[in-house]
Every structure is written in C-alpha cells, then in structure tokens.
C-alpha cells in the first residue's frame, strides 16, 4: 500500500495534464465558433435554441398564470366539484371578474355552504394555494341543461362575502338531477392584489376553451418539450452507443444479431411502435427493479472495471486458465450472456418466470438464484486473482496493489466511477424501496412513458450510426497499437475508438432533440402522450382541434412553438455538422 | 454474384427480421393490460357454460381463457400465435367485431394510397428543388431552399395538416374562384373524409358501390364502377371521372401535408448527392465537349446522382406510413394509422398486432424491392 505522500508526483503530473487539456479545449472551442458563425442559418438556430431554453428557465417569471392550476389540486374544497371556468373563453381579455362553478347537489361532501375560491396559484414555495374571493353579486343559476333556476335559492352570507348559502329548496327540488351552474361576479381588485401579476390585463395569445391563458401554457410547454427532448436524446445516445460499439467492435455473430434486432425496430414505423409501447406501459405506476438485480449491477460493474484494470498488462494467452478454473474462465461469455438475460427478464415488468417457463416462482428461488449468480461472479474473479498471484509477470503484483491504493484520489476521479456513484445515489435517495425491490422511477407518469417509448424506438438509429463509425475507426493504426500492448476490449472501445467517433454522434444528438420533440408532440396529439390538461404543445394543438376553424389562434401558437423549437435544434445540428465535417469547410 | 442469388440472399436475411417482429409484437401485446378473454364475452363472463369432470362450474370467461390458450405458459402461447398467423387466423377484433385480417385488409389500401400519392408529390418536389439548389450552390435560391428543407423537416405534420385545412378547406367559393382563408362554408378542398358525404352512404344502404374484390385503391377502383352501380348513386355522380376526381380532391390535402414534410430531407439528399457528382471527372469531360449546361446537369450528372436517392425510397415509404397515423386522424381516413390509434385506445391487441405486422411487412417488402432495384441499376452492390 502506498501512502498519500508517495503519490505526490503522480498528482502533479495529472494536474499539469488537466490544465493543458483545458487550455487546449478552450482554443478549440474558439476556433469552432469562428467556423460556426460563418453560416447565418446556424447562428439563427443557435439563437432560437437559446431563446427557447431561456424562456423555459424563466417561464415562472414571464407567465401570467401557472398552467397546472386546476390539475394538481388534490384537496376537495367543500362542494366545488369541477374546475372554475373563466367567463370568456377564447377572449383576449385576461382580466376576468366572473366565475362559473358547479355546485354538486348530490355530492358525497354534502354541505349547505359553498366557498368562492380563486383558481390555484403557485406560491413562491412551489405549493398550490387558493384564495377566497369576495362575491359581489350572483349573476345566474342554471341547471345542467342550461335552464335558468331561481337565483334566490343561493344567497351570499351577510357576514362573509366568500360564503354562499344553499337553501333547502335547491336540495329538495326534484327537477335538479345532480349539478347546477352558478355564475357570480367577484371583487377583482382584491384578486389582483392577492395573486395576479401586475400589468397583465391582456392575454396576448388569447385564452383556451377552458379560459386559461394560452401564452402561459405555451411558455410552460417549452419546459416539457425540452425535458423530453434532452432526456430521450441523452438516454438513447447512451444505449445506442454501448450497443453499437459492441456490435462494431466485436463484429461477427454479435454484430449480426444486434443488427438484425435493429432491423426489427426499423421495420415498424416509429410512431406506431411508440404508441403500442406507451399503451403496454399504461399499467406501470413506478419503475422498479428487483433487489438482487440492484445489488448485482454495481458488483458487475466493479468486476468489469477491476478486470479491465488488472488484465491490461497480462498477455491474452495464459496457462493457468486451462488448469484450475479453466472452464469457468473460458466460458465466462456464456455466464455474462446469462446475466444479461436475467437483467432483461428482470426489467420486463409483469413477465415472471412462472409465466415464461411455467416454473413455480417463489421468493426463495429467486433469492437463491441471485446468490448463486453472485457466487459465480466471485468465482470468476477469484480465478483471475489466483492466476495473478501465481504468475510472475513483471509488474502484475504492483498493479494489484495500485488498484487497491485507496489513498490516491485521482484514481477515483474517472467519469465511470462518478457515474456509478451518482446512479447509486439516485437509486437510494429517491427510492421508496421495499424489501425485495428498488424503485428507479418513483412516479412513472405519462411523461416518463413517452420518454421510455421514444427511447425504446430510438436507440437502433444510434446503434447503427455508432457501429459504422466504430467499423471505420477500428481499422486505424492506433487501435492496432493499443491491441498490441494488450489493452482489453473495454479500454480500446471507450478510450481509443469512441473518442474518435463522437463527431457524427454529436450532430445526431442535436438533430434528435428536435426529432424527439416532434414525435412526443405527435404522441400527445393522438392522446397517448401527456396527461390531459398538461401544458404540452402537442396536446394544446389537439385540444384546439374542435375550435380551429373559428379560433385558429389556439392551434397556431403551440404549433409554431413546436416548429420553431425543432427548427432551432435542426439548424444547430446542421451548423455543428459544418464545423465538424472537414469536407464542408469551404 | 448473379442477380437471382442476390435476391435469394436478401430473402433469407428477411426471415430473422420477420421472426423478430412477431416476437416484438407478441411481447408488447402481452404487456398491454387488457384481458382478451374478458373482452370477448363482455357482460356475459359470469355465465356458466359447462362443468368440469369434478363438477366445478366453468364460466364463459374461463372457457374463453381456455380456448385462447391463455392458461398455457408464454412460450407455448407464442407458438400457438405463430401457428394461427400462418393459418391466416389473425384473431378477432373486440372493437370492430370482425376478424383482424379483414380489418387490416380494408385499412391497408387506404394508407398505401395516401403514402404513394404523398411520395408522388415529395419526390418531384424534392428532386427538382435539390437540383436547382445544387446548381446554384451558395446563391440566394440555394440558401432559401435549404432553409425551407430544414423547415419542412421541422414542421409538426399534424399541425401543418391543420394549417392546410384552415387555409384551403375553410374558404368560401365566391364566383367560381377559390378564396382560401377563413371563410365560413365551403373551400377549395374538402376538409376531411375519403369521399363526399353524399357518397359515404350510398342509396342502397351501406353496401359499397366499388367493385367487390377490387384493389381497394379508390383512385383505381373508381374507373371500374359499373354503369348499373353508377345509376344507383345520388344525382351529380354520373360518371367514373367524377368519382375519381372526388377521391383525388379528398386525397389532395393529406398527401400535400405528408409529401411536403418528407420532401425536405429528399431535397437535402439530392443536393448533396448532385454536388458530389458535379465534381467528378466525367462531368468535366462533358463540359469540355461543349455540351450545354442543361444537358450536363440533367443527362450526365443527374443520372448518377439519382442512384443513391433510390435507396431512400424504402425508408420514405415507412416514414410516410408513420406520418399517415397523424394525417389519417386529422382527415378522418379509416386507414391503418387510424385503426392503430383506435385499437390502442380500446386496448384491442389482436388488431394492434395485426397492424404492426402488416406495416412491418409493407416496409420490409418495399425495402426488398428497392434493394433489388438498386442492384439492377448499380451492379456494384451485388458484389458485397
């Protein structure tokens, strides 16, 4: 074991390299920007993207009202049964002072009074509030079919102008089936003081059919779209890169199988596949993985990492592997394949062993299987360790001790380690884990379902792209050089090949954000995307369909928002392509 | 490699993909939280239909489960599913109350008609603009058309279709001139539907006047409507031409929406491809011979630049079918897209599986044809 002091020179060396790399990348960025700004369209694209991002960040401050005010109200307030409606749908006037409410005369929350409350407002603490309104005058009382009722059946409480008293007649009237409509005028000044921002008297995009401000909804829609776009693009890139580079690097049968799987995904139109997948996930409320799998992933990861580290000085051929644990070491691909299979079966919710093979399923069985697999992994690791101890290669012993040198901080600062720790933290921090499963995503809401569906349909494109790149880079001499000094496949792939294959990936990533926003809004438009009432652009267009002939503004603005955002990302991607592709540097 | 060997090789490569598609659709349909056995018996699930040997009652629900093989392990169920597919039994739709094969057979031509017509718009538009763009590289026209190419790709197709409806289908027709904008009645094009409302339910009930056993493509079938059938139609539909025109007019807007959306990427491919070719030696030779610029570009350069464009054809058919899901929903065409949406909304998974399979089959088939075409045009491909 080496102490902290002995690593001093290493640390200095590493720090020097890091500063050099940073200054180098700084000048790289500057040079790239000079190429980028030559194209007017690319600059416009960048500005569009930046403005959409800015809008989404400051939506709280720009928007007139919070778009979710009616949706996240979980508290039942007396007999207000439905969301309050503003008096003038489709109007450009935001400054309303009338409100219609349902009064549920057969409500389980039976009461003799109704409290006039405002719409929900999000306070500074991000919680939802409602204010009581002081009612000035009752305007009309109608039954469910729109016929006028006697307005004196409801009166304003003389002591408190927020409380409306329902009379006996209203309940005893047999002609009223269940609900009546009440419209009243309230004191708008007090309302304004309490929560409406100053200076917003006109909704510049008009109001929706529910009387909500369209401008605010479009603003908040940028958050949803950007979130979907970036999350999906990041995750598809990750999955596609791993799968594609495995296919490209190993070639042969692995490549063949992976590419055929990709072909299967290409064969079905993406939107139809995504639709089916969203539906297939409709019963899932939270994404969980079994506990054994959750324990297995970090172990597997550490095993792979330490193996990569340990075997990097060891020649491929060894004598011992044919002796003690020979068959285990030689067949480890089969074991790893089994593990991957376990992994996927564990992930597919609802499909259990009993269904798949007709086996009886018990918790003990699963537990023992998990323990067995962990033991197996340990044996494989042990075999290698025994081999290292027995062999007298130069430096192998030092390597082992180095890999166990926990005092050297630079060793831990690899991206992989950070990623694993972040993932582990995420898993345990945000999980409501039970005895035998770990919660990955606590509320697997409709947003997550769209994202999962788009990831599911999107990864083969990246896999194919990366495979092509890897096939191209693989033939270069520096890869051969790395192979000849005995670098293991994982190291060659992630350290040598991928850094040289990232250019088209970045372009595809940028273009994919735009494409994802389009697909997600398409899904929402069909009604399989965001939950009803969400400020999602596709959903807003879909909601406006029945009114679009006479109120085209309802459809135009959200649609334009989608088009502009997608256009921005596409132009940005094109600009990046021009920078990265030397052919286009004219 | 001989051409027929190439075709055989391609066909063999198709097999694992088709198997994969069946596995994928089967998996998805079994994840969907719908009970096919309950869907088939509806209210009558509790009725006792028989007794076991031990004397326990069997309800209709249990009988359905037994009949559909839902009590078997999943692997055996998959085997049953594939066997049934092979025998032509695609299951029974619970929303349409018809065999799935019939539902899909009715819906497929509608989507294909729309997709093909859309490509008829997209290809000429994309190719012609791409050629002009490449010839006038880095001039005003090039910049504008490139911008529009990206803009077309970025347009949400459902929104674009609605804008087209708004502009072209809701205007007023005053004094014979189409007034496209914000009218109250009429318009240049029909707003939705596959036929005029008076034709949708012809005089003699719901029976279609199109020839039974026709292609299903009404652009073609309309020429084969017999005179007796024409006589039964409402007034004003006295000739085949009028029927054809009606179908074409109803297809115009959805196809324009689909076609323009997919012409953007075609333009870019064509431009890039032609730019590459224009720097080749044989183009310089052609110019040196003193040929006119038009002849150089169209005859010498374009013939070679168009070859890679052919390969995109297969993918654009798939893209058009995917886009048809949205346009069919907006224009109320009962094609595969709308059937898919409806079956998904009602969790009718035999139909979902059927539609997915058939779209995959169409896509694979068109790609196969395109590949063979490519191999015929460019024999170098066969050498791989």
GROMACS .gro file of C-alpha atoms in nm, chain A residues 41 260 263-264 266-269 271-273 275-276 279-280 282-283 348-349 355-357 456 464 518 521-522 525-526 528 541 545 548-549 552 555-556 559-560 562-563 566-567 570-571 574 577 583 586, chain B residues 13 16-17 20-21 24 28 31-33 73-75 137-138 147 150-151 153-156 158-159 162-163 165-166 170 182 268 276 315 321-322 325-326 329-330 340-341 344-345 347 356 359-360 363-364:
model
   98
   41UNK     CA    1  -2.872   2.986  -4.054
  260UNK     CA    2  -3.097  -0.789  -3.705
  263UNK     CA    3  -3.373  -0.411  -3.838
  264UNK     CA    4  -3.675  -0.535  -3.645
  266UNK     CA    5  -3.664  -0.015  -3.817
  267UNK     CA    6  -3.930  -0.232  -3.978
  268UNK     CA    7  -4.213  -0.093  -3.767
  269UNK     CA    8  -4.290   0.278  -3.810
  271UNK     CA    9  -4.482   0.631  -3.414
  272UNK     CA   10  -4.687   0.310  -3.421
  273UNK     CA   11  -4.427   0.127  -3.214
  275UNK     CA   12  -4.791   0.415  -2.943
  276UNK     CA   13  -4.800   0.044  -2.873
  279UNK     CA   14  -5.004   0.151  -2.407
  280UNK     CA   15  -4.809  -0.151  -2.296
  282UNK     CA   16  -5.002   0.201  -1.907
  283UNK     CA   17  -5.036  -0.021  -1.602
  348UNK     CA   18  -3.973  -0.654  -1.818
  349UNK     CA   19  -4.250  -0.587  -1.574
  355UNK     CA   20  -4.537  -1.719  -1.692
  356UNK     CA   21  -4.241  -1.762  -1.919
  357UNK     CA   22  -4.144  -2.120  -1.846
  456UNK     CA   23  -3.725   0.225  -2.690
  464UNK     CA   24  -2.632   0.170  -3.644
  518UNK     CA   25  -4.176   1.636  -3.283
  521UNK     CA   26  -4.592   1.618  -2.957
  522UNK     CA   27  -4.730   1.378  -3.217
  525UNK     CA   28  -5.169   1.489  -3.027
  526UNK     CA   29  -5.308   1.139  -3.068
  528UNK     CA   30  -5.127   0.888  -2.589
  541UNK     CA   31  -5.294   2.165  -3.068
  545UNK     CA   32  -5.895   2.081  -3.299
  548UNK     CA   33  -5.975   2.563  -3.500
  549UNK     CA   34  -6.196   2.691  -3.779
  552UNK     CA   35  -5.725   2.938  -3.522
  555UNK     CA   36  -5.380   2.598  -3.280
  556UNK     CA   37  -5.134   2.837  -3.443
  559UNK     CA   38  -4.781   2.455  -3.332
  560UNK     CA   39  -4.550   2.743  -3.414
  562UNK     CA   40  -4.307   2.320  -3.182
  563UNK     CA   41  -4.193   2.419  -3.529
  566UNK     CA   42  -3.748   2.187  -3.373
  567UNK     CA   43  -3.618   2.423  -3.639
  570UNK     CA   44  -3.215   2.120  -3.659
  571UNK     CA   45  -3.031   2.435  -3.765
  574UNK     CA   46  -2.656   2.142  -3.921
  577UNK     CA   47  -2.209   1.931  -3.872
  583UNK     CA   48  -1.548   1.838  -4.618
  586UNK     CA   49  -1.507   2.582  -4.769
  599UNK     CA   50  -3.195  -1.213  -4.446
  602UNK     CA   51  -3.492  -1.338  -3.883
  603UNK     CA   52  -3.633  -0.987  -3.906
  606UNK     CA   53  -3.814  -1.068  -3.458
  607UNK     CA   54  -4.114  -0.853  -3.547
  610UNK     CA   55  -4.171  -0.794  -3.053
  614UNK     CA   56  -4.585  -0.580  -2.646
  617UNK     CA   57  -4.765  -0.631  -2.171
  618UNK     CA   58  -5.080  -0.438  -2.258
  619UNK     CA   59  -5.308  -0.453  -1.956
  659UNK     CA   60  -4.701  -2.091  -2.049
  660UNK     CA   61  -4.598  -1.789  -2.253
  661UNK     CA   62  -4.370  -1.982  -2.486
  723UNK     CA   63  -2.484   2.645  -5.488
  724UNK     CA   64  -2.434   2.917  -5.226
  733UNK     CA   65  -3.385   2.680  -4.517
  736UNK     CA   66  -3.495   2.218  -4.280
  737UNK     CA   67  -3.819   2.398  -4.201
  739UNK     CA   68  -3.849   1.860  -4.170
  740UNK     CA   69  -3.915   2.058  -3.852
  741UNK     CA   70  -4.286   2.108  -3.911
  742UNK     CA   71  -4.511   1.901  -3.688
  744UNK     CA   72  -5.036   1.723  -3.766
  745UNK     CA   73  -5.013   2.098  -3.724
  748UNK     CA   74  -5.443   2.156  -3.979
  749UNK     CA   75  -5.298   2.475  -4.125
  751UNK     CA   76  -5.720   2.259  -4.369
  752UNK     CA   77  -5.757   2.609  -4.235
  756UNK     CA   78  -6.247   2.650  -4.497
  768UNK     CA   79  -6.112   3.189  -4.301
  854UNK     CA   80  -3.105   1.774  -4.896
  862UNK     CA   81  -2.065   1.528  -5.518
  901UNK     CA   82  -3.734   0.434  -4.588
  907UNK     CA   83  -4.689   0.527  -4.325
  908UNK     CA   84  -4.578   0.655  -3.986
  911UNK     CA   85  -5.109   0.789  -3.846
  912UNK     CA   86  -5.136   1.161  -3.783
  915UNK     CA   87  -5.651   1.106  -3.766
  916UNK     CA   88  -5.692   1.464  -3.883
  926UNK     CA   89  -5.398   0.155  -3.489
  927UNK     CA   90  -5.492   0.459  -3.282
  930UNK     CA   91  -5.475   0.118  -2.893
  931UNK     CA   92  -5.733   0.340  -2.729
  933UNK     CA   93  -5.678  -0.195  -2.590
  942UNK     CA   94  -4.787  -0.364  -3.663
  945UNK     CA   95  -4.684  -0.224  -4.163
  946UNK     CA   96  -4.360  -0.406  -4.094
  949UNK     CA   97  -4.185  -0.175  -4.508
  950UNK     CA   98  -3.968  -0.483  -4.548
   0.00000   0.00000   0.00000
